PDB file of C-alpha atoms and ligand atoms in Angstrom:
ATOM      1  CA  MET A1428       6.964  33.842  -5.055  1.00 87.00           C
ATOM      2  CA  LYS A1429       8.480  30.377  -4.722  1.00 89.00           C
ATOM      3  CA  LEU A1430      11.007  28.958  -7.168  1.00 92.00           C
ATOM      4  CA  ALA A1431      11.832  25.290  -7.466  1.00 89.00           C
ATOM      5  CA  THR A1432      14.884  23.637  -8.971  1.00 86.00           C
ATOM      6  CA  LYS A1433      15.317  19.864  -9.234  1.00 81.00           C
ATOM      7  CA  ARG A1434      16.429  19.484  -5.640  1.00 85.00           C
ATOM      8  CA  ARG A1435      16.011  22.889  -4.031  1.00 91.00           C
ATOM      9  CA  LEU A1436      13.309  25.347  -3.095  1.00 95.00           C
ATOM     10  CA  LEU A1437      13.748  29.130  -3.058  1.00 96.00           C
ATOM     11  CA  ARG A1438      11.128  30.941  -0.980  1.00 96.00           C
ATOM     12  CA  PRO A1439      10.875  34.525   0.263  1.00 96.00           C
ATOM     13  CA  VAL A1440      12.884  35.324   3.384  1.00 97.00           C
ATOM     14  CA  CYS A1441      10.791  35.315   6.576  1.00 97.00           C
ATOM     15  CA  MET A1442      11.355  35.970  10.287  1.00 98.00           C
ATOM     16  CA  ALA A1443      11.719  32.232  11.011  1.00 97.00           C
ATOM     17  CA  ASP A1444      15.050  32.511   9.162  1.00 98.00           C
ATOM     18  CA  LEU A1445      16.504  34.818  11.823  1.00 98.00           C
ATOM     19  CA  PRO A1446      18.740  32.295  13.680  1.00 97.00           C
ATOM     20  CA  HIS A1447      20.097  30.955  10.389  1.00 98.00           C
ATOM     21  CA  TYR A1448      20.998  34.355   8.929  1.00 97.00           C
ATOM     22  CA  PHE A1449      22.501  35.384  12.248  1.00 97.00           C
ATOM     23  CA  GLU A1450      24.687  32.268  12.228  1.00 96.00           C
ATOM     24  CA  LEU A1451      25.721  33.025   8.624  1.00 96.00           C
ATOM     25  CA  ASP A1452      26.620  36.659   9.319  1.00 95.00           C
ATOM     26  CA  ALA A1453      28.478  35.701  12.498  1.00 95.00           C
ATOM     27  CA  ASP A1454      30.740  33.330  10.583  1.00 95.00           C
ATOM     28  CA  PRO A1455      33.927  35.154   9.474  1.00 92.00           C
ATOM     29  CA  GLU A1456      34.229  32.816   6.456  1.00 93.00           C
ATOM     30  CA  VAL A1457      30.930  34.234   5.210  1.00 94.00           C
ATOM     31  CA  ALA A1458      31.052  37.776   6.589  1.00 92.00           C
ATOM     32  CA  ALA A1459      34.426  38.667   5.013  1.00 91.00           C
ATOM     33  CA  PRO A1460      33.597  37.671   1.425  1.00 92.00           C
ATOM     34  CA  ILE A1461      30.260  39.465   1.462  1.00 91.00           C
ATOM     35  CA  GLY A1462      31.893  42.591   2.852  1.00 87.00           C
ATOM     36  CA  LEU A1463      30.298  42.787   6.300  1.00 87.00           C
ATOM     37  CA  SER A1464      32.330  44.678   8.836  1.00 80.00           C
ATOM     38  CA  GLY A1465      31.946  44.475  12.584  1.00 76.00           C
ATOM     39  CA  PRO A1466      30.337  41.703  14.590  1.00 83.00           C
ATOM     40  CA  ALA A1467      26.940  40.368  13.552  1.00 89.00           C
ATOM     41  CA  SER A1468      24.066  41.401  15.814  1.00 94.00           C
ATOM     42  CA  LEU A1469      20.642  39.835  16.182  1.00 96.00           C
ATOM     43  CA  VAL A1470      19.093  43.301  16.065  1.00 96.00           C
ATOM     44  CA  GLY A1471      20.862  44.104  12.789  1.00 95.00           C
ATOM     45  CA  VAL A1472      19.908  40.803  11.168  1.00 97.00           C
ATOM     46  CA  ARG A1473      16.286  41.160  12.320  1.00 98.00           C
ATOM     47  CA  LYS A1474      16.208  44.640  10.753  1.00 97.00           C
ATOM     48  CA  SER A1475      17.543  43.314   7.443  1.00 96.00           C
ATOM     49  CA  ILE A1476      14.945  40.534   7.381  1.00 97.00           C
ATOM     50  CA  ARG A1477      12.157  43.007   8.134  1.00 98.00           C
ATOM     51  CA  GLN A1478      13.394  45.199   5.285  1.00 96.00           C
ATOM     52  CA  ALA A1479      13.563  42.192   2.943  1.00 96.00           C
ATOM     53  CA  MET A1480       9.983  41.260   3.847  1.00 96.00           C
ATOM     54  CA  ARG A1481       8.841  44.850   3.183  1.00 95.00           C
ATOM     55  CA  ASP A1482      10.686  44.859  -0.153  1.00 94.00           C
ATOM     56  CA  TRP A1483       8.645  41.862  -1.293  1.00 93.00           C
ATOM     57  CA  LYS A1484       5.427  43.812  -0.715  1.00 91.00           C
ATOM     58  CA  LYS A1485       6.456  46.958  -2.574  1.00 86.00           C
ATOM     59  CA  PRO A1486       4.835  47.464  -5.970  1.00 80.00           C
ATOM     60  CA  GLY A1487       7.421  46.867  -8.692  1.00 79.00           C
ATOM     61  CA  ILE A1488       9.627  44.928  -6.216  1.00 80.00           C
ATOM     62  CA  ASN A1489      13.131  46.459  -5.979  1.00 87.00           C
ATOM     63  CA  LYS A1490      14.735  43.537  -4.170  1.00 93.00           C
ATOM     64  CA  MET A1491      13.839  39.869  -3.983  1.00 96.00           C
ATOM     65  CA  ALA A1492      15.462  37.971  -1.126  1.00 97.00           C
ATOM     66  CA  PHE A1493      15.046  34.199  -1.136  1.00 98.00           C
ATOM     67  CA  THR A1494      15.993  31.555   1.381  1.00 98.00           C
ATOM     68  CA  ILE A1495      17.353  28.370  -0.161  1.00 98.00           C
ATOM     69  CA  MET A1496      15.940  25.169   1.355  1.00 97.00           C
ATOM     70  CA  SER A1497      16.058  21.503   0.485  1.00 95.00           C
ATOM     71  CA  ARG A1498      12.944  20.407  -1.436  1.00 91.00           C
ATOM     72  CA  SER A1499      11.691  18.602   1.689  1.00 90.00           C
ATOM     73  CA  GLY A1500      11.933  21.894   3.604  1.00 88.00           C
ATOM     74  CA  ARG A1501      14.025  20.172   6.285  1.00 92.00           C
ATOM     75  CA  GLU A1502      17.436  21.643   5.498  1.00 96.00           C
ATOM     76  CA  TRP A1503      18.205  25.355   5.614  1.00 98.00           C
ATOM     77  CA  LEU A1504      20.931  25.921   3.016  1.00 98.00           C
ATOM     78  CA  GLY A1505      21.464  29.649   2.523  1.00 98.00           C
ATOM     79  CA  GLY A1506      20.160  32.809   0.898  1.00 98.00           C
ATOM     80  CA  ILE A1507      20.190  34.557  -2.466  1.00 98.00           C
ATOM     81  CA  ASN A1508      18.893  37.952  -3.465  1.00 98.00           C
ATOM     82  CA  LEU A1509      18.374  39.915  -6.621  1.00 97.00           C
ATOM     83  CA  ARG A1510      18.106  43.677  -6.461  1.00 96.00           C
ATOM     84  CA  TRP A1511      17.497  46.158  -9.225  1.00 94.00           C
ATOM     85  CA  PRO A1512      20.059  48.996  -9.051  1.00 90.00           C
ATOM     86  CA  HIS A1513      18.434  50.524 -12.112  1.00 88.00           C
ATOM     87  CA  GLY A1514      15.838  49.621 -14.758  1.00 87.00           C
ATOM     88  CA  GLY A1515      16.415  46.203 -16.307  1.00 95.00           C
ATOM     89  CA  VAL A1516      19.683  45.500 -14.480  1.00 97.00           C
ATOM     90  CA  GLY A1517      19.580  42.837 -11.774  1.00 97.00           C
ATOM     91  CA  GLU A1518      22.364  42.392  -9.213  1.00 98.00           C
ATOM     92  CA  LEU A1519      22.922  39.143  -7.316  1.00 98.00           C
ATOM     93  CA  GLY A1520      24.113  38.421  -3.777  1.00 98.00           C
ATOM     94  CA  TYR A1521      24.238  34.979  -2.123  1.00 98.00           C
ATOM     95  CA  ALA A1522      25.702  32.855   0.655  1.00 98.00           C
ATOM     96  CA  ILE A1523      25.519  29.172   1.548  1.00 98.00           C
ATOM     97  CA  ALA A1524      25.838  27.864   5.113  1.00 97.00           C
ATOM     98  CA  PRO A1525      29.405  26.529   5.497  1.00 96.00           C
ATOM     99  CA  ARG A1526      28.292  22.957   6.271  1.00 96.00           C
ATOM    100  CA  HIS A1527      26.418  22.836   2.957  1.00 97.00           C
ATOM    101  CA  GLN A1528      29.060  24.414   0.725  1.00 97.00           C
ATOM    102  CA  GLY A1529      30.667  22.500  -2.125  1.00 96.00           C
ATOM    103  CA  ASN A1530      27.473  20.723  -3.251  1.00 95.00           C
ATOM    104  CA  GLY A1531      26.615  22.946  -6.189  1.00 95.00           C
ATOM    105  CA  TYR A1532      23.781  24.727  -4.331  1.00 96.00           C
ATOM    106  CA  ALA A1533      24.956  28.278  -5.041  1.00 97.00           C
ATOM    107  CA  ALA A1534      25.409  27.689  -8.768  1.00 97.00           C
ATOM    108  CA  GLU A1535      21.976  26.038  -8.985  1.00 96.00           C
ATOM    109  CA  ALA A1536      20.287  28.937  -7.171  1.00 97.00           C
ATOM    110  CA  VAL A1537      22.134  31.589  -9.205  1.00 97.00           C
ATOM    111  CA  LYS A1538      21.087  29.934 -12.482  1.00 97.00           C
ATOM    112  CA  LYS A1539      17.457  29.790 -11.359  1.00 96.00           C
ATOM    113  CA  VAL A1540      17.322  33.427 -10.285  1.00 97.00           C
ATOM    114  CA  ILE A1541      18.986  34.534 -13.542  1.00 97.00           C
ATOM    115  CA  ASP A1542      16.330  32.634 -15.540  1.00 96.00           C
ATOM    116  CA  VAL A1543      13.581  34.372 -13.571  1.00 96.00           C
ATOM    117  CA  ALA A1544      15.208  37.798 -14.008  1.00 96.00           C
ATOM    118  CA  PHE A1545      15.272  37.411 -17.802  1.00 97.00           C
ATOM    119  CA  GLN A1546      12.052  35.436 -18.242  1.00 95.00           C
ATOM    120  CA  SER A1547       9.692  37.080 -15.787  1.00 93.00           C
ATOM    121  CA  PHE A1548      11.191  40.498 -15.106  1.00 93.00           C
ATOM    122  CA  GLY A1549      12.436  41.501 -18.565  1.00 93.00           C
ATOM    123  CA  ALA A1550      16.016  42.080 -17.374  1.00 96.00           C
ATOM    124  CA  HIS A1551      18.520  43.049 -20.060  1.00 97.00           C
ATOM    125  CA  ARG A1552      21.499  42.302 -17.815  1.00 98.00           C
ATOM    126  CA  VAL A1553      22.270  40.476 -14.570  1.00 98.00           C
ATOM    127  CA  GLN A1554      25.500  41.189 -12.714  1.00 98.00           C
ATOM    128  CA  ALA A1555      27.382  40.420  -9.526  1.00 98.00           C
ATOM    129  CA  THR A1556      30.459  41.778  -7.853  1.00 98.00           C
ATOM    130  CA  CYS A1557      32.862  39.405  -6.165  1.00 97.00           C
ATOM    131  CA  TRP A1558      35.886  40.051  -3.942  1.00 97.00           C
ATOM    132  CA  VAL A1559      39.036  39.417  -5.985  1.00 97.00           C
ATOM    133  CA  ARG A1560      40.112  36.788  -3.408  1.00 96.00           C
ATOM    134  CA  ASN A1561      36.798  34.943  -3.488  1.00 97.00           C
ATOM    135  CA  ARG A1562      37.635  32.091  -5.843  1.00 97.00           C
ATOM    136  CA  PRO A1563      34.633  29.879  -4.981  1.00 98.00           C
ATOM    137  CA  SER A1564      32.242  32.728  -5.779  1.00 98.00           C
ATOM    138  CA  ALA A1565      34.014  33.567  -9.052  1.00 98.00           C
ATOM    139  CA  ARG A1566      33.678  29.890  -9.970  1.00 98.00           C
ATOM    140  CA  VAL A1567      29.951  29.905  -9.107  1.00 98.00           C
ATOM    141  CA  LEU A1568      29.378  32.913 -11.354  1.00 98.00           C
ATOM    142  CA  ARG A1569      31.266  31.331 -14.238  1.00 98.00           C
ATOM    143  CA  LYS A1570      29.354  28.061 -13.830  1.00 97.00           C
ATOM    144  CA  ALA A1571      26.103  30.054 -13.995  1.00 97.00           C
ATOM    145  CA  GLY A1572      27.144  31.654 -17.297  1.00 97.00           C
ATOM    146  CA  LEU A1573      28.363  35.090 -16.175  1.00 98.00           C
ATOM    147  CA  ARG A1574      31.575  36.510 -17.605  1.00 98.00           C
ATOM    148  CA  LYS A1575      34.253  38.399 -15.746  1.00 98.00           C
ATOM    149  CA  GLU A1576      34.178  41.896 -17.213  1.00 98.00           C
ATOM    150  CA  GLY A1577      36.795  43.688 -15.167  1.00 98.00           C
ATOM    151  CA  THR A1578      38.013  44.885 -11.798  1.00 98.00           C
ATOM    152  CA  LEU A1579      36.288  47.584  -9.778  1.00 98.00           C
ATOM    153  CA  ARG A1580      39.234  49.130  -7.961  1.00 98.00           C
ATOM    154  CA  GLY A1581      38.661  50.387  -4.427  1.00 97.00           C
ATOM    155  CA  TYR A1582      35.000  49.398  -4.774  1.00 97.00           C
ATOM    156  CA  LEU A1583      33.988  48.196  -1.326  1.00 95.00           C
ATOM    157  CA  ARG A1584      34.708  49.702   2.052  1.00 92.00           C
ATOM    158  CA  GLN A1585      35.181  47.114   4.764  1.00 86.00           C
ATOM    159  CA  GLY A1586      36.078  48.612   8.122  1.00 82.00           C
ATOM    160  CA  ARG A1587      39.054  50.904   7.500  1.00 86.00           C
ATOM    161  CA  LYS A1588      40.061  49.275   4.234  1.00 90.00           C
ATOM    162  CA  VAL A1589      38.694  49.474   0.747  1.00 95.00           C
ATOM    163  CA  ARG A1590      39.026  46.506  -1.518  1.00 96.00           C
ATOM    164  CA  ASP A1591      38.894  45.583  -5.179  1.00 98.00           C
ATOM    165  CA  GLU A1592      36.039  43.513  -6.559  1.00 98.00           C
ATOM    166  CA  PHE A1593      35.577  41.743  -9.869  1.00 98.00           C
ATOM    167  CA  ILE A1594      32.483  42.555 -11.850  1.00 98.00           C
ATOM    168  CA  PHE A1595      30.725  39.663 -13.591  1.00 98.00           C
ATOM    169  CA  GLY A1596      27.783  39.989 -15.968  1.00 98.00           C
ATOM    170  CA  ILE A1597      25.447  38.189 -18.331  1.00 98.00           C
ATOM    171  CA  THR A1598      23.367  39.986 -20.945  1.00 98.00           C
ATOM    172  CA  ARG A1599      20.024  38.883 -22.291  1.00 98.00           C
ATOM    173  CA  ALA A1600      21.737  37.926 -25.572  1.00 97.00           C
ATOM    174  CA  ASP A1601      24.317  35.743 -23.720  1.00 97.00           C
ATOM    175  CA  TRP A1602      21.533  34.092 -21.760  1.00 97.00           C
ATOM    176  CA  LYS A1603      19.438  33.323 -24.868  1.00 96.00           C
ATOM    177  CA  LYS A1604      22.488  31.866 -26.599  1.00 94.00           C
ATOM    178  CA  SER A1605      23.363  29.619 -23.643  1.00 89.00           C
ATOM    179  CA  ARG A1606      19.775  28.328 -23.483  1.00 85.00           C
ATOM    180  CA  LEU A1607      19.837  27.530 -27.200  1.00 83.00           C
ATOM    181  CA  ASN A1608      23.147  25.697 -26.790  1.00 84.00           C
ATOM    182  CA  SER A1609      21.901  23.684 -23.809  1.00 81.00           C
ATOM    183  CA  LYS A1610      18.775  22.660 -25.794  1.00 77.00           C
ATOM    184  CA  LYS A1611      20.967  21.576 -28.740  1.00 75.00           C
ATOM    185  CA  GLY A1612      23.387  19.712 -26.452  1.00 68.00           C
TER     186      GLY A1612
HETATM  187  C1  COA B2716      30.674  31.324  -2.662  1.00 87.78           C
HETATM  188  C2  COA B2716      29.666  30.336  -2.100  1.00 87.78           C
HETATM  189  C3  COA B2716      28.264  30.959  -2.163  1.00 87.78           C
HETATM  190  C4  COA B2716      29.701  29.072  -2.951  1.00 87.78           C
HETATM  191  O1  COA B2716      28.648  28.195  -2.532  1.00 87.78           O
HETATM  192  P1  COA B2716      28.657  26.633  -2.922  1.00 87.78           P
HETATM  193  O2  COA B2716      27.259  26.109  -2.780  1.00 87.78           O
HETATM  194  O3  COA B2716      29.725  25.954  -2.178  1.00 87.78           O
HETATM  195  O4  COA B2716      29.041  26.750  -4.469  1.00 87.78           O
HETATM  196  P2  COA B2716      29.053  25.605  -5.559  1.00 87.78           P
HETATM  197  O5  COA B2716      29.160  24.265  -4.850  1.00 87.78           O
HETATM  198  O6  COA B2716      27.915  25.827  -6.488  1.00 87.78           O
HETATM  199  O7  COA B2716      30.402  25.908  -6.358  1.00 87.78           O
HETATM  200  C5  COA B2716      31.628  26.211  -5.709  1.00 87.78           C
HETATM  201  C6  COA B2716      32.747  26.067  -6.728  1.00 87.78           C
HETATM  202  O8  COA B2716      33.906  26.718  -6.223  1.00 87.78           O
HETATM  203  C7  COA B2716      34.992  25.806  -6.280  1.00 87.78           C
HETATM  204  N1  COA B2716      35.940  26.176  -5.222  1.00 87.78           N
HETATM  205  C8  COA B2716      35.815  26.002  -3.890  1.00 87.78           C
HETATM  206  N2  COA B2716      36.916  26.480  -3.273  1.00 87.78           N
HETATM  207  C9  COA B2716      37.718  26.976  -4.246  1.00 87.78           C
HETATM  208  C10 COA B2716      38.987  27.629  -4.255  1.00 87.78           C
HETATM  209  N3  COA B2716      39.647  27.870  -3.135  1.00 87.78           N
HETATM  210  N4  COA B2716      39.520  28.007  -5.445  1.00 87.78           N
HETATM  211  C11 COA B2716      38.858  27.792  -6.601  1.00 87.78           C
HETATM  212  N5  COA B2716      37.639  27.182  -6.658  1.00 87.78           N
HETATM  213  C12 COA B2716      37.090  26.792  -5.490  1.00 87.78           C
HETATM  214  C13 COA B2716      34.343  24.451  -6.073  1.00 87.78           C
HETATM  215  O9  COA B2716      35.189  23.407  -6.478  1.00 87.78           O
HETATM  216  C14 COA B2716      33.115  24.611  -6.960  1.00 87.78           C
HETATM  217  O10 COA B2716      33.449  24.482  -8.350  1.00 87.78           O
HETATM  218  P3  COA B2716      33.214  23.079  -9.153  1.00 87.78           P
HETATM  219  O11 COA B2716      31.733  22.804  -9.097  1.00 87.78           O
HETATM  220  O12 COA B2716      33.717  23.369 -10.510  1.00 87.78           O
HETATM  221  O13 COA B2716      34.013  22.039  -8.415  1.00 87.78           O
HETATM  222  C15 COA B2716      29.986  29.919  -0.638  1.00 87.78           C
HETATM  223  O14 COA B2716      31.337  29.523  -0.587  1.00 87.78           O
HETATM  224  C16 COA B2716      29.737  31.033   0.354  1.00 87.78           C
HETATM  225  O15 COA B2716      28.612  31.194   0.835  1.00 87.78           O
HETATM  226  N6  COA B2716      30.776  31.817   0.644  1.00 87.78           N
HETATM  227  C17 COA B2716      30.660  32.919   1.593  1.00 87.78           C
HETATM  228  C18 COA B2716      29.760  34.042   1.071  1.00 87.78           C
HETATM  229  C19 COA B2716      30.130  34.474  -0.348  1.00 87.78           C
HETATM  230  O16 COA B2716      31.288  34.442  -0.736  1.00 87.78           O
HETATM  231  N7  COA B2716      29.115  34.926  -1.109  1.00 87.78           N
HETATM  232  C20 COA B2716      29.327  35.427  -2.447  1.00 87.78           C
HETATM  233  C21 COA B2716      29.596  36.892  -2.394  1.00 87.78           C
HETATM  234  S1  COA B2716      30.064  37.499  -4.001  1.00 87.78           S
END
Protein backbone atom coordinates (compact mmCIF):
# COMPACT_ATOMS: atom_id res chain seq x y z
CA MET A 1 0.00 0.00 0.00
CA LYS A 2 1.34 3.41 -0.98
CA LEU A 3 -0.20 6.68 0.17
CA ALA A 4 0.44 10.02 -1.46
CA THR A 5 -0.05 13.50 -0.07
CA LYS A 6 0.57 16.67 -2.07
CA ARG A 7 4.31 16.59 -1.54
CA ARG A 8 5.06 13.31 0.21
CA LEU A 9 4.91 9.59 -0.39
CA LEU A 10 4.24 6.99 2.31
CA ARG A 11 5.34 3.48 1.34
CA PRO A 12 5.73 0.27 3.34
CA VAL A 13 8.95 -0.04 5.32
CA CYS A 14 11.59 -2.18 3.59
CA MET A 15 15.12 -3.41 4.34
CA ALA A 16 16.67 -0.58 2.28
CA ASP A 17 15.50 1.71 5.10
CA LEU A 18 17.86 0.07 7.61
CA PRO A 19 20.61 2.76 7.73
CA HIS A 20 18.01 5.51 8.05
CA TYR A 21 16.08 3.90 10.91
CA PHE A 22 19.34 3.06 12.63
CA GLU A 23 20.41 6.71 12.40
CA LEU A 24 17.01 7.78 13.78
CA ASP A 25 17.09 5.38 16.73
CA ALA A 26 20.71 6.29 17.50
CA ASP A 27 19.82 9.96 17.84
CA PRO A 28 19.01 10.79 21.49
CA GLU A 29 16.67 13.60 20.36
CA VAL A 30 14.52 10.93 18.70
CA ALA A 31 15.13 7.94 20.96
CA ALA A 32 14.11 9.72 24.20
CA PRO A 33 10.71 11.00 23.02
CA ILE A 34 9.71 7.67 21.53
CA GLY A 35 10.72 5.88 24.72
CA LEU A 36 13.66 3.80 23.50
CA SER A 37 16.10 2.85 26.20
CA GLY A 38 19.66 1.70 25.67
CA PRO A 39 21.83 2.26 22.63
CA ALA A 40 20.44 1.56 19.18
CA SER A 41 21.82 -1.57 17.51
CA LEU A 42 21.81 -2.52 13.85
CA VAL A 43 20.67 -6.01 14.80
CA GLY A 44 17.72 -4.63 16.77
CA VAL A 45 16.67 -2.24 14.02
CA ARG A 46 16.97 -4.99 11.38
CA LYS A 47 14.73 -7.21 13.53
CA SER A 48 12.11 -4.47 13.83
CA ILE A 49 12.11 -3.89 10.07
CA ARG A 50 11.76 -7.62 9.41
CA GLN A 51 8.82 -7.72 11.82
CA ALA A 52 7.24 -4.68 10.15
CA MET A 53 7.58 -6.36 6.74
CA ARG A 54 5.97 -9.55 8.11
CA ASP A 55 3.14 -7.51 9.64
CA TRP A 56 2.27 -6.13 6.21
CA LYS A 57 1.78 -9.67 4.90
CA LYS A 58 -0.45 -10.90 7.71
CA PRO A 59 -4.13 -11.26 6.85
CA GLY A 60 -6.10 -8.50 8.58
CA ILE A 61 -2.89 -6.45 9.02
CA ASN A 62 -2.28 -5.60 12.71
CA LYS A 63 0.38 -2.97 12.09
CA MET A 64 1.14 -0.78 9.10
CA ALA A 65 4.60 0.79 9.11
CA PHE A 66 5.29 3.39 6.43
CA THR A 67 8.44 5.22 5.46
CA ILE A 68 7.89 8.86 4.58
CA MET A 69 9.73 10.01 1.43
CA SER A 70 9.68 13.09 -0.73
CA ARG A 71 7.45 12.63 -3.80
CA SER A 72 10.57 12.35 -5.99
CA GLY A 73 11.77 9.46 -3.80
CA ARG A 74 15.11 11.23 -3.31
CA GLU A 75 14.73 12.36 0.29
CA TRP A 76 14.22 9.99 3.21
CA LEU A 77 12.16 11.91 5.76
CA GLY A 78 11.02 9.56 8.51
CA GLY A 79 8.54 6.87 9.51
CA ILE A 80 4.97 6.54 10.71
CA ASN A 81 3.04 3.50 11.84
CA LEU A 82 -0.49 2.62 12.74
CA ARG A 83 -1.17 -0.42 14.88
CA TRP A 84 -4.46 -1.86 16.02
CA PRO A 85 -4.37 -2.53 19.79
CA HIS A 86 -7.94 -3.77 19.55
CA GLY A 87 -10.81 -3.86 17.03
CA GLY A 88 -11.46 -0.50 15.40
CA VAL A 89 -8.92 1.44 17.46
CA GLY A 90 -5.79 2.61 15.65
CA GLU A 91 -2.69 3.85 17.48
CA LEU A 92 -0.09 6.09 15.84
CA GLY A 93 3.69 6.32 16.22
CA TYR A 94 6.01 8.52 14.13
CA ALA A 95 9.41 10.19 13.87
CA ILE A 96 10.99 12.60 11.41
CA ALA A 97 14.74 12.75 10.75
CA PRO A 98 16.10 15.76 12.69
CA ARG A 99 17.36 17.57 9.58
CA HIS A 100 13.84 17.50 8.13
CA GLN A 101 11.90 18.52 11.23
CA GLY A 102 9.89 21.72 11.37
CA ASN A 103 8.54 21.50 7.80
CA GLY A 104 5.10 20.16 8.60
CA TYR A 105 5.94 16.61 7.44
CA ALA A 106 4.75 14.83 10.59
CA ALA A 107 1.40 16.61 10.68
CA GLU A 108 0.85 15.89 6.97
CA ALA A 109 1.65 12.18 7.41
CA VAL A 110 -0.48 11.86 10.56
CA LYS A 111 -3.49 13.43 8.80
CA LYS A 112 -3.10 11.07 5.85
CA VAL A 113 -2.86 7.94 7.98
CA ILE A 114 -5.88 9.02 10.06
CA ASP A 115 -7.92 9.46 6.85
CA VAL A 116 -6.95 5.96 5.73
CA ALA A 117 -7.75 4.46 9.15
CA PHE A 118 -11.29 5.88 9.06
CA GLN A 119 -11.95 5.59 5.33
CA SER A 120 -10.41 2.25 4.44
CA PHE A 121 -10.17 0.36 7.72
CA GLY A 122 -13.44 1.34 9.42
CA ALA A 123 -11.71 2.68 12.54
CA HIS A 124 -13.98 4.20 15.18
CA ARG A 125 -11.08 5.88 16.98
CA VAL A 126 -7.44 6.78 16.35
CA GLN A 127 -5.17 7.62 19.27
CA ALA A 128 -1.58 8.40 20.18
CA THR A 129 0.35 8.71 23.38
CA CYS A 130 2.94 11.44 23.74
CA TRP A 131 5.53 12.10 26.44
CA VAL A 132 4.34 15.03 28.56
CA ARG A 133 7.57 16.91 27.70
CA ASN A 134 7.21 16.36 23.96
CA ARG A 135 5.72 19.68 22.90
CA PRO A 136 6.41 19.33 19.15
CA SER A 137 4.57 16.00 19.08
CA ALA A 138 1.62 17.35 21.08
CA ARG A 139 1.44 20.18 18.55
CA VAL A 140 1.52 17.72 15.62
CA LEU A 141 -1.37 15.76 17.11
CA ARG A 142 -3.43 18.90 17.67
CA LYS A 143 -2.74 20.11 14.13
CA ALA A 144 -3.96 16.74 12.84
CA GLY A 145 -7.25 17.09 14.74
CA LEU A 146 -6.65 14.90 17.80
CA ARG A 147 -7.67 16.14 21.24
CA LYS A 148 -5.75 15.77 24.46
CA GLU A 149 -7.90 13.51 26.62
CA GLY A 150 -5.79 13.12 29.72
CA THR A 151 -2.57 11.97 31.33
CA LEU A 152 -1.54 8.34 31.61
CA ARG A 153 0.46 8.39 34.83
CA GLY A 154 3.47 6.09 35.07
CA TYR A 155 2.62 4.77 31.60
CA LEU A 156 5.97 4.09 29.97
CA ARG A 157 9.03 2.41 31.37
CA GLN A 158 12.26 3.87 30.06
CA GLY A 159 15.34 2.30 31.60
CA ARG A 160 14.86 2.52 35.37
CA LYS A 161 12.28 5.27 35.23
CA VAL A 162 8.62 5.32 34.38
CA ARG A 163 7.14 8.40 32.85
CA ASP A 164 3.80 10.07 32.27
CA GLU A 165 2.34 10.33 28.79
CA PHE A 166 -0.55 12.35 27.42
CA ILE A 167 -3.24 10.47 25.56
CA PHE A 168 -4.65 12.11 22.43
CA GLY A 169 -7.58 10.81 20.40
CA ILE A 170 -9.94 11.46 17.51
CA THR A 171 -13.23 9.63 17.08
CA ARG A 172 -14.95 8.87 13.81
CA ALA A 173 -17.55 11.54 14.65
CA ASP A 174 -14.81 14.18 15.25
CA TRP A 175 -13.15 13.22 11.99
CA LYS A 176 -16.38 13.45 9.96
CA LYS A 177 -17.13 16.85 11.48
CA SER A 178 -13.65 18.21 10.69
CA ARG A 179 -13.95 17.02 7.07
CA LEU A 180 -17.33 18.72 6.72
CA ASN A 181 -15.90 21.94 8.16
CA SER A 182 -12.87 21.87 5.85
CA LYS A 183 -15.18 21.36 2.82
CA LYS A 184 -17.34 24.32 3.94
CA GLY A 185 -14.28 26.50 4.60
C1 LIG B 1 7.54 15.23 16.89
C2 LIG B 1 8.08 15.22 15.47
C3 LIG B 1 7.61 13.94 14.77
C4 LIG B 1 7.54 16.44 14.74
O1 LIG B 1 7.91 16.35 13.36
P1 LIG B 1 7.86 17.65 12.40
O2 LIG B 1 7.83 17.18 10.98
O3 LIG B 1 8.93 18.58 12.79
O4 LIG B 1 6.43 18.23 12.82
P2 LIG B 1 5.63 19.42 12.14
O5 LIG B 1 6.61 20.28 11.37
O6 LIG B 1 4.47 18.84 11.42
O7 LIG B 1 5.07 20.21 13.41
C5 LIG B 1 5.87 20.52 14.53
C6 LIG B 1 5.15 21.59 15.35
O8 LIG B 1 5.73 21.64 16.65
C7 LIG B 1 6.08 22.98 16.93
N1 LIG B 1 7.21 22.96 17.87
C8 LIG B 1 8.49 22.64 17.63
N2 LIG B 1 9.20 22.75 18.77
C9 LIG B 1 8.33 23.13 19.73
C10 LIG B 1 8.44 23.39 21.13
N3 LIG B 1 9.59 23.28 21.77
N4 LIG B 1 7.33 23.76 21.81
C11 LIG B 1 6.13 23.86 21.19
N5 LIG B 1 5.96 23.62 19.86
C12 LIG B 1 7.05 23.25 19.16
C13 LIG B 1 6.43 23.56 15.57
O9 LIG B 1 6.43 24.96 15.59
C14 LIG B 1 5.31 22.97 14.73
O10 LIG B 1 4.07 23.66 14.95
P3 LIG B 1 3.54 24.81 13.91
O11 LIG B 1 3.36 24.13 12.59
O12 LIG B 1 2.28 25.28 14.53
O13 LIG B 1 4.63 25.86 13.87
C15 LIG B 1 9.63 15.30 15.43
O14 LIG B 1 10.03 16.39 16.23
C16 LIG B 1 10.30 14.03 15.90
O15 LIG B 1 10.50 13.11 15.11
N6 LIG B 1 10.62 13.97 17.19
C17 LIG B 1 11.28 12.80 17.76
C18 LIG B 1 10.37 11.57 17.77
C19 LIG B 1 8.99 11.87 18.37
O16 LIG B 1 8.86 12.69 19.27
N7 LIG B 1 7.97 11.15 17.88
C20 LIG B 1 6.62 11.28 18.39
C21 LIG B 1 6.42 10.32 19.52
S1 LIG B 1 4.85 10.60 20.30
